[in-house]
Amino acid sequence: MFISRMWVIARNVFLEVIRDRVLYLIGLFALLMVLAVVMLPEVAAGAENKIILDVGLASINLLALVVAIFVGTGLINKEIEKKTVLVLIAKPVSRFEFILGKHLGLSAVMAVLIGALSAVFIALLKLKSIPFPLESVLLAVLFMFLEMVLLIAVAMLFGVFTSSLLATMMTFAVWLVGHLSQDIVRFGELAKSASFERLAHTLYLVLPDLERLNLKNEAIYGLTLLPSQQELLLNACYGLIYTALLLTITVTVFARRQF
């Protein structure tokens, strides 16, 4: 019963988001990549292949980020604002099932979106005979998916207790600081302020270190720059454990809310 109820919630989220013109992003991405392939050789002769790889992976990441933040923050908040959450929690559905089902549903959308964008990207590269390290690109895409799954959990957490606009801004801030956290720590160590150094280390410990899940640069230059298999496994586990922790906090906050 637990699995079936959660599956129904996840399926409804998946179908609702897919119908909400999300798949139009695939067509937009294909158009952008065709323009990039046509125009970049004219302005970046000699380095166009690396730039096309960079632009393609960055575009996939950006489009996935838009969906994760804007859709993720509204998953719970929209139900609360429309009062439809009262109907859902009145049924024999626990708040844990509700939160986890929502997260799994949007994660499934993210898997389809990133998979489709990556397939279009790789097909275009092969069509244009642009050399690229396939294994590295696929690994980068997999870790990109793990990053988006984590950000969906962040967006849902903020969406539980604040407005959609504020939740969107806070989630974007977490994404930005998460990619800069290692640099912030280094800057804190160079600074002569003990309080700033403590603040930098606190941010690093509290906020997710999203650079652990960023393999785009390594994918462009091949397997030689990739971390070891052990480090890759540890980074993947880090992302999954952090996601589980965020979902646990979200369930706790949601359970304490009065509707």
Tab-separated table of C-alpha atoms in Angstrom:
chain	number	residue	atom	x	y	z
A	1	MET	CA	0.000	0.000	0.000
A	2	PHE	CA	2.842	2.374	0.846
A	3	ILE	CA	4.486	1.873	-2.541
A	4	SER	CA	1.202	2.082	-4.450
A	5	ARG	CA	0.121	5.363	-2.826
A	6	MET	CA	3.540	6.919	-3.389
A	7	TRP	CA	3.527	5.649	-6.982
A	8	VAL	CA	0.165	7.328	-7.658
A	9	ILE	CA	1.458	10.681	-6.364
A	10	ALA	CA	4.701	10.381	-8.360
A	11	ARG	CA	2.797	9.402	-11.521
A	12	ASN	CA	0.431	12.369	-11.205
A	13	VAL	CA	3.349	14.777	-10.756
A	14	PHE	CA	5.146	13.261	-13.742
A	15	LEU	CA	2.144	13.540	-16.061
A	16	GLU	CA	1.246	17.046	-14.866
A	17	VAL	CA	4.756	18.418	-15.389
A	18	ILE	CA	5.218	16.674	-18.736
A	19	ARG	CA	1.947	18.208	-19.967
A	20	ASP	CA	3.092	21.635	-18.765
A	21	ARG	CA	5.157	22.274	-21.915
A	22	VAL	CA	8.373	21.071	-20.300
A	23	LEU	CA	9.178	18.945	-23.340
A	24	TYR	CA	9.204	22.095	-25.488
A	25	LEU	CA	12.583	22.678	-23.862
A	26	ILE	CA	13.930	19.794	-25.941
A	27	GLY	CA	12.985	21.578	-29.162
A	28	LEU	CA	14.470	24.843	-27.867
A	29	PHE	CA	17.701	23.057	-26.969
A	30	ALA	CA	17.930	21.392	-30.398
A	31	LEU	CA	17.474	24.780	-32.094
A	32	LEU	CA	20.145	26.409	-29.919
A	33	MET	CA	22.626	23.610	-30.568
A	34	VAL	CA	22.069	23.735	-34.347
A	35	LEU	CA	22.751	27.485	-34.253
A	36	ALA	CA	25.859	26.896	-32.134
A	37	VAL	CA	27.206	24.249	-34.506
A	38	VAL	CA	26.631	26.524	-37.493
A	39	MET	CA	27.897	29.801	-36.011
A	40	LEU	CA	30.742	28.838	-33.663
A	41	PRO	CA	33.164	27.661	-36.390
A	42	GLU	CA	32.910	31.145	-37.865
A	43	VAL	CA	33.934	32.939	-34.669
A	44	ALA	CA	36.126	30.379	-32.879
A	45	ALA	CA	38.147	28.642	-35.565
A	46	GLY	CA	40.390	25.934	-34.126
A	47	ALA	CA	38.615	25.667	-30.762
A	48	GLU	CA	35.028	25.236	-31.928
A	49	ASN	CA	34.760	21.563	-30.894
A	50	LYS	CA	35.612	22.262	-27.250
A	51	ILE	CA	33.312	25.287	-27.201
A	52	ILE	CA	30.418	23.300	-28.684
A	53	LEU	CA	30.873	20.621	-26.012
A	54	ASP	CA	30.983	23.300	-23.325
A	55	VAL	CA	27.920	25.118	-24.661
A	56	GLY	CA	25.958	21.883	-25.027
A	57	LEU	CA	26.607	20.590	-21.499
A	58	ALA	CA	26.064	24.055	-19.996
A	59	SER	CA	22.736	24.382	-21.862
A	60	ILE	CA	21.545	20.992	-20.614
A	61	ASN	CA	22.492	22.009	-17.083
A	62	LEU	CA	20.770	25.398	-17.352
A	63	LEU	CA	17.493	24.030	-18.746
A	64	ALA	CA	17.412	21.288	-16.105
A	65	LEU	CA	18.131	23.892	-13.417
A	66	VAL	CA	15.194	26.041	-14.561
A	67	VAL	CA	12.816	23.080	-14.248
A	68	ALA	CA	14.264	21.954	-10.897
A	69	ILE	CA	13.932	25.396	-9.317
A	70	PHE	CA	10.715	26.774	-10.793
A	71	VAL	CA	8.747	23.521	-10.779
A	72	GLY	CA	10.302	22.171	-7.575
A	73	THR	CA	9.405	25.206	-5.473
A	74	GLY	CA	5.795	24.978	-6.595
A	75	LEU	CA	5.293	21.260	-5.990
A	76	ILE	CA	4.223	21.729	-2.379
A	77	ASN	CA	3.633	25.471	-2.266
A	78	LYS	CA	1.025	25.320	-5.032
A	79	GLU	CA	-0.908	22.644	-3.143
A	80	ILE	CA	-0.807	24.761	0.017
A	81	GLU	CA	-1.916	27.986	-1.686
A	82	LYS	CA	-4.790	26.282	-3.512
A	83	LYS	CA	-5.773	24.358	-0.354
A	84	THR	CA	-5.755	21.101	-2.325
A	85	VAL	CA	-3.301	19.786	0.249
A	86	LEU	CA	-6.239	19.537	2.683
A	87	VAL	CA	-7.892	16.971	0.427
A	88	LEU	CA	-4.686	14.997	-0.021
A	89	ILE	CA	-3.722	14.745	3.642
A	90	ALA	CA	-7.333	13.919	4.576
A	91	LYS	CA	-6.931	10.695	2.601
A	92	PRO	CA	-4.945	7.726	3.941
A	93	VAL	CA	-1.716	9.243	2.644
A	94	SER	CA	1.063	10.032	5.098
A	95	ARG	CA	3.003	13.251	4.725
A	96	PHE	CA	6.134	11.191	4.138
A	97	GLU	CA	4.458	9.463	1.180
A	98	PHE	CA	3.234	12.821	-0.105
A	99	ILE	CA	6.680	14.455	-0.018
A	100	LEU	CA	8.569	11.448	-1.347
A	101	GLY	CA	6.023	10.862	-4.110
A	102	LYS	CA	6.302	14.478	-5.250
A	103	HIS	CA	10.083	14.283	-5.276
A	104	LEU	CA	10.176	10.998	-7.175
A	105	GLY	CA	7.710	12.311	-9.747
A	106	LEU	CA	9.759	15.419	-10.546
A	107	SER	CA	12.990	13.388	-10.458
A	108	ALA	CA	11.477	11.112	-13.115
A	109	VAL	CA	10.674	14.183	-15.234
A	110	MET	CA	14.264	15.330	-14.756
A	111	ALA	CA	15.576	11.940	-15.872
A	112	VAL	CA	13.468	12.102	-19.050
A	113	LEU	CA	14.418	15.730	-19.727
A	114	ILE	CA	18.173	15.310	-19.190
A	115	GLY	CA	18.158	11.992	-21.057
A	116	ALA	CA	16.344	13.505	-24.054
A	117	LEU	CA	18.544	16.610	-24.141
A	118	SER	CA	21.677	14.468	-23.919
A	119	ALA	CA	20.439	12.179	-26.723
A	120	VAL	CA	19.810	15.191	-28.971
A	121	PHE	CA	23.229	16.604	-28.088
A	122	ILE	CA	25.125	13.366	-28.762
A	123	ALA	CA	23.204	12.731	-31.992
A	124	LEU	CA	24.087	16.215	-33.245
A	125	LEU	CA	27.759	15.718	-32.357
A	126	LYS	CA	27.854	12.431	-34.253
A	127	LEU	CA	25.957	13.907	-37.187
A	128	LYS	CA	28.517	16.697	-37.483
A	129	SER	CA	31.426	14.275	-36.860
A	130	ILE	CA	32.587	16.284	-33.852
A	131	PRO	CA	34.950	14.167	-31.717
A	132	PHE	CA	34.011	13.866	-28.052
A	133	PRO	CA	34.705	11.488	-25.120
A	134	LEU	CA	31.385	9.606	-24.908
A	135	GLU	CA	32.052	7.905	-21.571
A	136	SER	CA	33.075	11.170	-19.921
A	137	VAL	CA	30.033	12.995	-21.298
A	138	LEU	CA	27.649	10.284	-20.068
A	139	LEU	CA	29.265	10.340	-16.633
A	140	ALA	CA	28.945	14.132	-16.482
A	141	VAL	CA	25.265	13.862	-17.441
A	142	LEU	CA	24.658	11.250	-14.726
A	143	PHE	CA	26.195	13.472	-12.054
A	144	MET	CA	24.233	16.420	-13.445
A	145	PHE	CA	21.068	14.395	-12.799
A	146	LEU	CA	22.192	13.729	-9.204
A	147	GLU	CA	22.734	17.460	-8.736
A	148	MET	CA	19.228	18.244	-10.018
A	149	VAL	CA	17.694	15.590	-7.749
A	150	LEU	CA	19.413	17.301	-4.814
A	151	LEU	CA	18.227	20.746	-5.936
A	152	ILE	CA	14.654	19.482	-6.263
A	153	ALA	CA	14.858	18.499	-2.588
A	154	VAL	CA	16.204	21.987	-1.754
A	155	ALA	CA	13.383	23.636	-3.720
A	156	MET	CA	10.742	21.496	-2.016
A	157	LEU	CA	12.147	22.298	1.430
A	158	PHE	CA	11.912	26.037	0.843
A	159	GLY	CA	8.521	25.636	-0.843
A	160	VAL	CA	7.065	24.044	2.293
A	161	PHE	CA	7.421	27.095	4.537
A	162	THR	CA	7.707	30.166	2.301
A	163	SER	CA	6.244	31.734	-0.834
A	164	SER	CA	7.079	30.493	-4.319
A	165	LEU	CA	9.022	33.656	-5.190
A	166	LEU	CA	11.160	33.576	-2.056
A	167	ALA	CA	11.658	29.822	-2.357
A	168	THR	CA	12.859	30.281	-5.942
A	169	MET	CA	15.350	32.957	-4.920
A	170	MET	CA	16.637	30.908	-1.980
A	171	THR	CA	17.047	27.777	-4.086
A	172	PHE	CA	18.971	29.701	-6.723
A	173	ALA	CA	21.173	31.144	-3.956
A	174	VAL	CA	21.906	27.628	-2.669
A	175	TRP	CA	22.831	26.531	-6.197
A	176	LEU	CA	25.120	29.526	-6.678
A	177	VAL	CA	26.844	29.294	-3.293
A	178	GLY	CA	27.019	25.501	-3.613
A	179	HIS	CA	29.197	25.860	-6.689
A	180	LEU	CA	31.316	28.558	-5.059
A	181	SER	CA	31.650	26.993	-1.589
A	182	GLN	CA	35.159	25.599	-2.160
A	183	ASP	CA	36.339	28.993	-3.421
A	184	ILE	CA	34.698	30.697	-0.440
A	185	VAL	CA	36.593	28.406	1.943
A	186	ARG	CA	39.891	29.169	0.182
A	187	PHE	CA	39.145	32.885	0.307
A	188	GLY	CA	38.305	32.583	4.000
A	189	GLU	CA	41.657	30.925	4.670
A	190	LEU	CA	43.452	33.746	2.846
A	191	ALA	CA	41.496	36.440	4.657
A	192	LYS	CA	42.898	37.780	7.904
A	193	SER	CA	39.507	37.727	9.606
A	194	ALA	CA	38.873	34.768	11.912
A	195	SER	CA	35.121	35.449	11.929
A	196	PHE	CA	34.950	35.405	8.119
A	197	GLU	CA	36.926	32.162	8.023
A	198	ARG	CA	34.493	30.572	10.497
A	199	LEU	CA	31.565	31.820	8.397
A	200	ALA	CA	33.121	30.357	5.233
A	201	HIS	CA	33.623	26.958	6.864
A	202	THR	CA	30.085	27.030	8.287
A	203	LEU	CA	28.615	27.712	4.844
A	204	TYR	CA	30.698	24.878	3.417
A	205	LEU	CA	29.463	22.442	6.078
A	206	VAL	CA	25.798	23.474	5.956
A	207	LEU	CA	25.244	24.049	2.237
A	208	PRO	CA	25.776	21.303	-0.367
A	209	ASP	CA	29.114	21.283	-2.159
A	210	LEU	CA	27.706	21.034	-5.678
A	211	GLU	CA	31.139	21.091	-7.299
A	212	ARG	CA	31.445	17.464	-6.213
A	213	LEU	CA	28.737	16.694	-8.772
A	214	ASN	CA	30.078	18.950	-11.531
A	215	LEU	CA	32.039	16.988	-14.138
A	216	LYS	CA	31.379	19.191	-17.160
A	217	ASN	CA	34.960	20.427	-17.517
A	218	GLU	CA	36.335	16.908	-17.114
A	219	ALA	CA	33.898	15.637	-19.749
A	220	ILE	CA	35.185	18.122	-22.311
A	221	TYR	CA	38.789	16.981	-21.943
A	222	GLY	CA	38.211	13.245	-21.494
A	223	LEU	CA	38.775	10.524	-18.938
A	224	THR	CA	42.290	11.607	-18.026
A	225	LEU	CA	40.992	14.452	-15.835
A	226	LEU	CA	38.162	12.506	-14.186
A	227	PRO	CA	38.425	11.737	-10.453
A	228	SER	CA	39.186	8.171	-9.393
A	229	GLN	CA	36.370	5.612	-9.258
A	230	GLN	CA	36.453	5.712	-5.457
A	231	GLU	CA	36.123	9.494	-5.423
A	232	LEU	CA	33.286	9.375	-7.959
A	233	LEU	CA	31.442	6.841	-5.803
A	234	LEU	CA	31.962	8.938	-2.671
A	235	ASN	CA	30.694	12.061	-4.445
A	236	ALA	CA	27.610	10.215	-5.722
A	237	CYS	CA	26.895	8.919	-2.208
A	238	TYR	CA	27.378	12.453	-0.872
A	239	GLY	CA	24.694	13.760	-3.234
A	240	LEU	CA	22.239	10.981	-2.408
A	241	ILE	CA	22.762	11.231	1.358
A	242	TYR	CA	22.371	15.015	1.267
A	243	THR	CA	19.153	14.601	-0.743
A	244	ALA	CA	17.798	12.085	1.796
A	245	LEU	CA	18.649	14.480	4.638
A	246	LEU	CA	16.852	17.364	2.922
A	247	LEU	CA	13.762	15.226	2.304
A	248	THR	CA	13.762	14.178	5.949
A	249	ILE	CA	13.842	17.826	7.046
A	250	THR	CA	11.099	18.652	4.531
A	251	VAL	CA	8.844	15.893	5.886
A	252	THR	CA	9.480	17.097	9.463
A	253	VAL	CA	8.646	20.727	8.619
A	254	PHE	CA	5.608	19.709	6.564
A	255	ALA	CA	4.312	17.500	9.384
A	256	ARG	CA	4.424	20.443	11.826
A	257	ARG	CA	2.499	22.783	9.521
A	258	GLN	CA	-1.099	23.575	10.366
A	259	PHE	CA	-3.498	23.904	7.415
